[in-house]
XYZ file of C-alpha atoms in Angstrom:
542
model
C -43.571 29.744 -24.711
C -47.232 28.776 -23.826
C -47.597 28.883 -20.534
C -48.569 25.313 -18.716
C -49.658 23.951 -15.344
C -48.178 20.619 -16.516
C -45.183 19.512 -14.258
C -44.533 16.991 -17.170
C -44.256 19.305 -20.360
C -44.326 16.221 -22.930
C -47.260 17.545 -24.477
C -46.270 21.315 -24.654
C -42.873 20.737 -25.996
C -44.112 18.479 -28.754
C -46.732 20.930 -30.056
C -46.212 21.915 -33.581
C -44.390 25.545 -33.678
C -47.187 28.089 -33.229
C -46.762 29.461 -36.866
C -47.674 25.848 -37.998
C -51.127 26.059 -36.192
C -54.203 26.707 -38.018
C -55.786 30.032 -37.431
C -57.962 29.696 -34.778
C -61.411 31.454 -34.856
C -62.776 32.801 -31.207
C -65.101 35.294 -31.980
C -68.728 33.964 -30.908
C -68.991 35.450 -27.694
C -69.533 32.154 -25.664
C -66.108 31.091 -26.940
C -64.596 33.689 -24.842
C -63.282 31.451 -22.071
C -60.745 32.303 -19.239
C -56.886 31.763 -19.512
C -57.222 28.780 -16.958
C -59.819 26.169 -17.509
C -60.179 22.364 -16.530
C -62.956 20.833 -19.028
C -63.720 17.952 -16.541
C -64.703 20.800 -13.755
C -66.265 23.024 -16.184
C -68.875 20.145 -17.284
C -69.328 18.609 -13.970
C -69.013 21.022 -11.265
C -70.599 23.481 -14.039
C -73.867 21.367 -13.731
C -73.913 20.946 -10.015
C -73.589 24.995 -9.644
C -76.641 25.112 -12.217
C -78.524 23.283 -9.850
C -78.389 19.917 -11.769
C -76.397 17.837 -9.567
C -79.325 15.399 -8.881
C -80.400 15.022 -12.461
C -78.891 11.390 -14.192
C -75.786 11.941 -15.787
C -74.661 8.631 -16.963
C -76.554 5.153 -16.979
C -75.852 1.595 -18.537
C -78.305 -0.957 -20.261
C -78.295 -2.869 -16.939
C -79.834 -0.217 -14.710
C -76.807 1.512 -13.573
C -77.266 5.205 -12.936
C -75.421 8.016 -11.379
C -76.473 11.709 -10.775
C -73.810 14.293 -12.109
C -72.964 14.238 -8.094
C -72.467 10.846 -8.080
C -70.132 10.839 -11.167
C -68.281 13.995 -9.820
C -67.434 12.378 -6.395
C -66.331 9.196 -8.295
C -64.225 10.602 -10.533
C -62.701 12.355 -7.696
C -61.965 9.651 -5.879
C -60.327 7.747 -8.946
C -58.360 11.154 -9.506
C -56.872 10.563 -5.864
C -56.248 6.786 -6.678
C -54.285 8.324 -9.822
C -52.442 10.737 -7.879
C -51.991 9.050 -4.405
C -51.451 5.560 -5.417
C -50.025 5.624 -9.164
C -48.080 8.970 -8.813
C -49.646 10.465 -11.633
C -48.595 13.727 -12.350
C -49.998 16.778 -14.111
C -48.952 16.287 -17.843
C -48.745 12.545 -17.908
C -50.387 10.567 -20.317
C -52.561 8.074 -19.029
C -53.828 5.343 -21.728
C -57.667 4.552 -21.142
C -59.134 1.353 -22.521
C -62.693 -0.122 -22.247
C -66.071 -0.156 -23.748
C -68.650 2.524 -23.350
C -69.775 2.270 -19.891
C -70.407 4.585 -16.645
C -67.127 3.687 -15.224
C -65.385 4.689 -18.461
C -66.498 7.780 -18.340
C -65.513 8.177 -14.415
C -62.064 7.425 -15.209
C -62.158 9.894 -18.282
C -63.019 12.790 -15.905
C -60.402 11.587 -13.340
C -57.793 11.429 -15.686
C -58.656 14.961 -16.960
C -59.053 16.433 -12.912
C -55.886 15.179 -12.071
C -54.274 17.275 -14.780
C -53.219 14.423 -16.829
C -53.702 13.888 -20.441
C -56.291 11.119 -21.471
C -55.002 8.651 -24.144
C -58.132 6.637 -25.054
C -58.000 3.617 -27.148
C -60.841 1.635 -28.880
C -61.798 -1.954 -27.462
C -61.000 -3.619 -30.531
C -57.334 -2.701 -30.899
C -54.699 -5.451 -30.811
C -51.240 -5.374 -28.911
C -49.339 -3.991 -31.855
C -51.884 -0.977 -32.348
C -51.796 -0.290 -28.547
C -48.042 -0.454 -28.241
C -47.950 2.013 -31.377
C -50.021 4.484 -29.296
C -48.646 4.011 -26.198
C -44.992 4.570 -27.325
C -46.081 7.489 -29.453
C -47.785 9.141 -26.493
C -45.312 7.930 -24.068
C -48.188 6.803 -21.841
C -46.828 6.564 -18.166
C -50.003 4.616 -16.811
C -53.159 2.968 -18.016
C -56.574 2.475 -16.935
C -58.148 -0.543 -18.349
C -61.144 -2.710 -18.233
C -60.351 -5.898 -16.710
C -62.125 -7.555 -19.515
C -59.797 -6.375 -21.983
C -56.662 -6.883 -20.191
C -55.165 -9.268 -22.453
C -54.100 -7.066 -25.272
C -52.680 -4.434 -23.164
C -50.702 -7.430 -21.197
C -49.289 -8.345 -24.565
C -48.464 -5.032 -25.149
C -46.546 -4.075 -22.041
C -43.306 -5.397 -22.626
C -42.848 -3.348 -25.899
C -43.735 -0.140 -23.902
C -40.933 1.048 -21.709
C -42.432 4.346 -20.456
C -45.699 2.404 -19.251
C -44.966 1.977 -15.635
C -48.461 1.020 -14.186
C -51.651 -0.300 -15.194
C -54.802 -0.562 -13.072
C -57.882 -2.305 -13.876
C -61.338 -1.367 -13.416
C -64.573 -3.328 -13.823
C -63.480 -5.710 -11.316
C -64.125 -6.680 -7.787
C -60.283 -7.379 -7.019
C -59.000 -5.462 -3.763
C -56.417 -3.849 -6.216
C -58.832 -2.612 -8.634
C -59.992 1.071 -9.308
C -63.171 0.383 -7.578
C -61.976 -1.156 -4.402
C -59.258 1.696 -3.966
C -61.609 4.509 -5.056
C -63.959 3.421 -2.247
C -61.184 3.964 0.548
C -60.666 7.436 -0.782
C -62.211 10.834 0.363
C -65.002 12.543 -1.823
C -63.186 15.741 -2.603
C -60.343 16.407 -4.685
C -58.688 19.561 -5.668
C -58.562 19.390 -9.550
C -55.620 20.911 -11.355
C -56.211 24.622 -12.572
C -54.942 23.652 -15.865
C -54.437 26.021 -18.459
C -57.063 26.695 -21.404
C -54.268 25.639 -23.731
C -53.085 22.706 -21.720
C -53.677 19.246 -23.762
C -56.611 17.656 -21.987
C -56.313 14.381 -24.731
C -54.748 12.894 -27.412
C -56.999 11.083 -29.712
C -55.084 8.827 -32.287
C -55.972 8.301 -36.267
C -54.254 6.268 -38.697
C -53.058 7.923 -41.725
C -52.587 6.646 -45.184
C -49.204 5.285 -44.096
C -50.822 3.316 -41.191
C -48.706 4.870 -38.450
C -50.893 6.796 -35.778
C -51.141 10.313 -35.708
C -51.958 11.631 -32.403
C -54.169 14.764 -32.464
C -53.633 16.893 -29.297
C -56.918 18.614 -28.078
C -56.546 21.532 -25.439
C -59.062 22.146 -22.263
C -60.598 25.072 -24.237
C -60.921 22.945 -27.559
C -63.524 20.416 -25.548
C -65.421 23.008 -24.179
C -65.520 24.835 -27.346
C -66.622 21.742 -29.518
C -69.358 21.486 -27.109
C -70.664 25.051 -27.296
C -70.822 25.261 -31.160
C -72.299 22.609 -33.151
C -74.495 21.292 -29.982
C -75.749 24.381 -29.098
C -76.736 25.604 -32.694
C -77.471 22.600 -34.881
C -78.492 19.841 -32.498
C -80.375 21.882 -30.194
C -80.757 19.236 -27.578
C -82.397 20.212 -23.814
C -81.625 18.690 -20.337
C -84.371 16.331 -20.694
C -83.005 14.403 -23.602
C -81.112 10.930 -23.199
C -78.418 10.262 -25.672
C -77.416 6.962 -26.692
C -75.339 5.833 -29.935
C -72.676 3.461 -31.152
C -69.457 5.130 -31.577
C -66.766 4.175 -28.776
C -65.774 6.934 -26.546
C -62.286 6.481 -27.834
C -63.467 8.230 -31.225
C -63.942 12.175 -30.800
C -67.403 11.497 -32.367
C -68.437 9.185 -29.558
C -66.892 11.309 -26.888
C -68.794 14.177 -28.050
C -72.026 12.778 -28.846
C -72.183 10.496 -26.150
C -70.614 11.981 -23.009
C -69.513 15.744 -23.370
C -72.414 17.046 -25.342
C -75.277 15.739 -22.950
C -73.329 16.477 -19.796
C -72.475 19.923 -20.916
C -76.305 20.821 -21.090
C -77.301 18.725 -18.111
C -78.645 15.742 -20.059
C -77.851 11.933 -19.516
C -75.968 9.746 -21.727
C -77.098 6.197 -21.894
C -73.839 4.175 -22.588
C -73.975 0.731 -24.285
C -71.254 -1.743 -24.297
C -72.091 -3.657 -27.394
C -74.087 -1.386 -29.811
C -74.555 -3.335 -32.910
C -77.590 -2.406 -34.859
C -79.755 -5.197 -33.320
C -78.603 -4.058 -29.767
C -79.370 -0.607 -30.586
C -82.616 -1.298 -31.565
C -83.477 -3.242 -28.431
C -82.057 -0.374 -26.322
C -84.274 2.158 -27.921
C -87.486 0.294 -27.693
C -86.577 -0.601 -24.054
C -84.922 2.563 -22.635
C -86.486 5.178 -24.474
C -83.599 7.236 -25.564
C -84.142 10.638 -27.601
C -81.098 11.404 -29.333
C -79.227 8.670 -31.344
C -75.667 9.142 -32.666
C -74.527 6.411 -35.065
C -72.948 5.888 -38.605
C -75.060 5.472 -41.955
C -74.599 1.576 -42.377
C -76.018 1.392 -38.627
C -79.075 3.333 -39.585
C -79.554 1.218 -42.817
C -79.341 -2.008 -41.031
C -81.512 -0.856 -38.230
C -84.251 0.464 -40.843
C -84.193 -2.842 -42.397
C -84.829 -4.713 -39.266
C -87.518 -2.093 -37.872
C -90.656 -4.169 -38.678
C -92.653 -4.236 -35.317
C -89.776 -2.282 -33.591
C -90.277 0.947 -31.453
C -88.447 3.843 -32.421
C -90.941 6.504 -31.154
C -88.633 7.808 -28.214
C -86.272 9.106 -30.754
C -86.589 12.989 -31.789
C -82.931 13.422 -33.202
C -80.747 11.307 -35.108
C -77.001 12.263 -35.791
C -75.100 10.784 -38.775
C -71.240 11.221 -39.106
C -68.135 9.285 -39.762
C -68.886 8.855 -43.306
C -70.819 10.153 -46.023
C -74.656 9.692 -45.485
C -76.206 8.316 -48.565
C -79.453 9.857 -49.745
C -81.176 6.461 -50.161
C -80.142 5.687 -46.357
C -81.538 9.175 -45.357
C -84.925 8.406 -47.233
C -85.133 4.882 -45.762
C -84.575 6.050 -42.195
C -87.199 8.910 -42.486
C -89.884 6.478 -44.335
C -89.128 4.088 -41.414
C -88.990 6.443 -38.483
C -90.334 9.795 -39.572
C -87.215 11.548 -38.593
C -84.756 13.557 -40.754
C -81.113 12.338 -39.807
C -78.981 15.544 -38.975
C -75.855 14.828 -41.083
C -72.285 16.238 -40.434
C -68.775 15.981 -40.876
C -66.081 16.260 -38.606
C -62.553 14.804 -37.896
C -60.203 13.928 -35.358
C -57.904 16.491 -36.031
C -60.830 19.103 -35.646
C -62.229 17.117 -32.605
C -66.101 17.044 -33.737
C -68.366 18.142 -36.275
C -67.746 21.831 -38.415
C -70.029 21.166 -41.291
C -73.893 20.066 -40.636
C -77.424 21.313 -40.687
C -80.208 21.439 -37.874
C -83.114 18.906 -38.537
C -85.306 21.438 -39.731
C -83.410 22.677 -42.667
C -82.194 19.855 -44.734
C -81.174 19.581 -48.337
C -80.953 15.975 -49.490
C -77.376 15.175 -51.061
C -75.527 17.759 -49.159
C -73.680 17.440 -45.905
C -74.961 20.965 -44.814
C -73.259 24.340 -44.014
C -70.585 25.554 -41.594
C -71.389 25.251 -38.359
C -71.501 28.729 -36.215
C -68.239 29.274 -35.027
C -66.690 27.758 -38.236
C -65.850 28.695 -41.614
C -65.141 26.638 -44.958
C -63.720 27.063 -48.250
C -63.157 25.009 -51.317
C -59.669 25.257 -52.753
C -57.856 24.199 -55.778
C -54.696 22.503 -55.625
C -52.551 25.594 -55.049
C -54.961 27.066 -52.385
C -57.096 29.459 -54.344
C -60.634 29.383 -53.679
C -62.748 27.703 -56.245
C -66.407 29.179 -57.450
C -69.534 27.399 -56.309
C -70.274 24.123 -58.071
C -66.765 23.388 -58.697
C -65.041 20.037 -56.866
C -61.939 21.086 -54.586
C -60.121 20.234 -51.319
C -62.214 21.039 -48.278
C -60.519 23.819 -46.103
C -61.869 24.605 -42.408
C -61.091 27.005 -39.757
C -62.647 27.217 -36.121
C -62.389 27.414 -32.376
C -60.830 23.921 -32.868
C -57.889 22.862 -35.423
C -55.189 20.447 -36.022
C -52.138 20.122 -33.513
C -50.413 16.869 -34.377
C -48.190 15.591 -31.753
C -44.560 15.740 -32.928
C -45.513 14.850 -36.442
C -44.216 15.985 -39.642
C -47.422 15.685 -41.433
C -48.686 18.644 -39.634
C -47.901 20.804 -42.804
C -49.711 18.480 -44.786
C -53.008 18.861 -42.587
C -52.676 22.739 -41.931
C -51.884 24.815 -44.999
C -51.922 28.877 -44.854
C -54.085 28.592 -41.599
C -56.535 26.301 -43.040
C -57.281 22.592 -41.806
C -57.240 20.553 -44.836
C -59.501 17.497 -44.338
C -58.635 15.527 -47.146
C -62.132 15.480 -48.560
C -63.297 16.569 -52.170
C -66.436 18.999 -51.735
C -68.067 21.418 -53.807
C -70.097 24.329 -52.509
C -73.387 24.856 -54.310
C -74.661 28.748 -55.066
C -76.882 28.669 -51.975
C -73.881 27.503 -49.550
C -74.401 24.110 -48.995
C -71.175 21.842 -49.208
C -71.811 18.422 -51.023
C -69.441 15.616 -50.311
C -67.730 14.159 -53.442
C -64.997 11.772 -52.007
C -61.806 11.239 -50.204
C -58.725 12.814 -51.275
C -56.241 10.238 -49.940
C -56.099 6.619 -49.408
C -58.086 6.066 -46.210
C -60.835 3.846 -46.712
C -64.109 4.785 -44.752
C -66.175 1.512 -44.080
C -68.969 1.545 -42.197
C -67.834 4.588 -40.117
C -64.318 3.263 -39.276
C -61.266 4.880 -41.003
C -59.066 2.345 -42.103
C -55.622 2.778 -43.507
C -54.926 0.559 -46.537
C -51.122 0.417 -45.939
C -52.034 -0.977 -42.409
C -53.697 -3.798 -43.810
C -50.880 -4.591 -46.165
C -48.344 -4.751 -43.422
C -50.628 -7.606 -41.597
C -50.988 -9.510 -44.758
C -47.509 -9.632 -45.462
C -46.763 -11.649 -42.114
C -48.839 -14.428 -43.510
C -46.483 -16.906 -45.021
C -48.337 -17.371 -47.923
C -48.366 -13.727 -49.071
C -45.626 -12.508 -51.803
C -47.098 -8.980 -52.145
C -50.241 -7.368 -51.576
C -52.220 -3.917 -52.123
C -55.081 -2.899 -50.244
C -57.686 -0.130 -51.521
C -61.467 0.683 -51.202
C -63.954 -1.046 -53.055
C -67.764 0.000 -53.312
C -70.132 -1.945 -51.444
C -74.081 -1.228 -51.344
C -74.358 -2.042 -47.639
C -71.238 -0.536 -46.120
C -70.309 2.312 -48.430
C -66.965 0.843 -48.967
C -65.165 -2.107 -47.963
C -61.496 -3.135 -47.635
C -60.151 -5.207 -50.750
C -57.076 -6.892 -51.049
C -54.918 -7.615 -54.312
C -52.834 -10.580 -53.035
C -49.826 -12.134 -55.154
C -48.975 -15.604 -53.476
C -45.931 -17.475 -52.820
C -45.316 -20.438 -55.060
C -47.131 -23.800 -53.770
C -50.217 -21.466 -52.480
C -53.658 -21.637 -53.913
C -56.007 -18.644 -54.159
C -59.004 -20.668 -53.161
C -61.588 -20.085 -50.369
C -59.821 -21.648 -47.789
C -56.864 -19.424 -48.412
C -59.213 -16.558 -48.352
C -60.651 -17.491 -45.040
C -56.937 -17.984 -43.469
C -55.785 -14.552 -44.380
C -58.715 -12.777 -43.358
C -58.463 -14.699 -39.769
C -54.877 -13.748 -39.916
C -55.433 -9.927 -40.033
C -58.408 -10.324 -37.553
C -55.846 -11.756 -35.156
C -52.986 -9.077 -35.882
C -55.011 -5.843 -36.239
C -58.329 -4.768 -35.036
C -61.074 -7.046 -36.629
C -62.894 -4.615 -38.284
C -59.929 -3.903 -40.664
C -59.903 -7.333 -42.300
C -60.036 -7.391 -46.092
C -63.863 -8.364 -46.926
C -62.689 -8.863 -50.768
C -59.538 -10.676 -51.474
C -58.667 -11.069 -55.308
C -55.482 -13.067 -56.390
C -53.376 -11.737 -58.933
C -49.947 -12.625 -60.777
C -48.588 -9.151 -60.206
C -49.306 -5.963 -58.842
C -48.988 -2.606 -60.910
C -45.705 -0.687 -60.059
C -43.778 2.308 -61.079
C -40.199 1.978 -62.759
C -38.863 2.468 -59.436
C -40.924 -0.176 -57.743
C -43.656 2.055 -56.120
C -47.170 0.674 -55.907
C -49.649 2.411 -58.281
C -52.483 2.508 -55.947
C -54.865 4.312 -58.319
C -54.586 1.453 -60.610
C -55.748 -0.734 -57.880
C -58.673 1.751 -57.029
C -59.684 1.540 -60.832
C -59.810 -2.286 -60.749
C -61.862 -2.034 -57.628
C -64.382 0.264 -58.878
C -64.823 -1.923 -61.926
C -65.492 -4.966 -60.056
C -62.233 -6.617 -61.057
């Protein structure tokens, strides 16, 4: 039995059996952590102990700026609100909802200090998706940006375990800010075990059902002590900025945990569209940028007369980085993008390269602390140059929340990422394609069956199939093949209606950007949809 400081043992009780975990590699000296650790105090109290308490930790685009000591004290006060006002107990799951902001960061640290488990959700999620996540995690409490309250309010009647919701970014007397202001500045953080769960990050699989990935306190710190140290190599004077939400582990690491682990600062942007990022970079002079390839391409195409001179490191992840995008950004800014592949299951980047050792077309090499292999369909290593399944091991790894799909992702101790790669003679890993039905578009993972379910709720749709279609700008887009019910025409008006319907049902970025009307869908004799035939049609532009 794994020891735990959680009085609510929900997470521990729903870990996969130990024998179904991936092999964990903890052989670097910096990965030898104590049996007990709380990652929030490790990061914040650690910075203060190193004499960095008066350095800026987090800031916003409107001038708000908090030091490490400010952030530590505010997260202490919010932790007291959680425990004393809401009755949060160690091991409870607290749903966290909001755009990137200093207050979102303070709430994240407060939840962890209280010994609870963060379940962060993306700002764009709708009520149905929030319901799925809250129920899967059996969230008992929620902290929600008041500006995003509507969808969570709609979800609450279908979330029986969700006892209380408290709003932040509000002047209300019952809001987080007002309640926290009346609390003492100190809080004794729960002395969690290194293998207590700190966060449950959700990702949608090809079935459209959310998978919760559980990450320990040790995992959080290990992710901070591998790729950032050996490949990013940032310094305390750096200012980090970017587009991924803190609910994505890519954003959580790159825009909060990694900078604060080294005493740097995070500039948190609430609406990080490419146009906004260009303005922020020119005006506020950040030095380290995290975003997806699509955003780099969009910014490069709008770069005329704009100032990128403050940037010294640029990081790409979330989808494959096209060589043309890398070259365009280098030609525009003079900076080589640091490419990387990570996953929600692994917490962050595990294959990458530093900015002074780049091979065009390759993702990189395994990050120190990790190892990788290319395996065939039965798990045998393939020689250099052969395409196969990417397998990874390291200090982090997949631990699904009570999910039989654990055996799909973890095989013989390896994390099987679902990516097809080859490794060349020099040890560079080169991306080929996804091996499953996930659509990766502009840095977002979108499950085709989830979009199909949304389309099927529309009264005009009889059948549909959703796959990825190639797109020059976004890499891939969501394409739907739709069989309409009698009496409906497959015209532009119907297309707009179906797209608007999907945007209103699930997160708007998941909507089908292309819809093809067909008389029937390809199916097997048993009635199963033949997705490979739809993918073939999409590749051919049909």
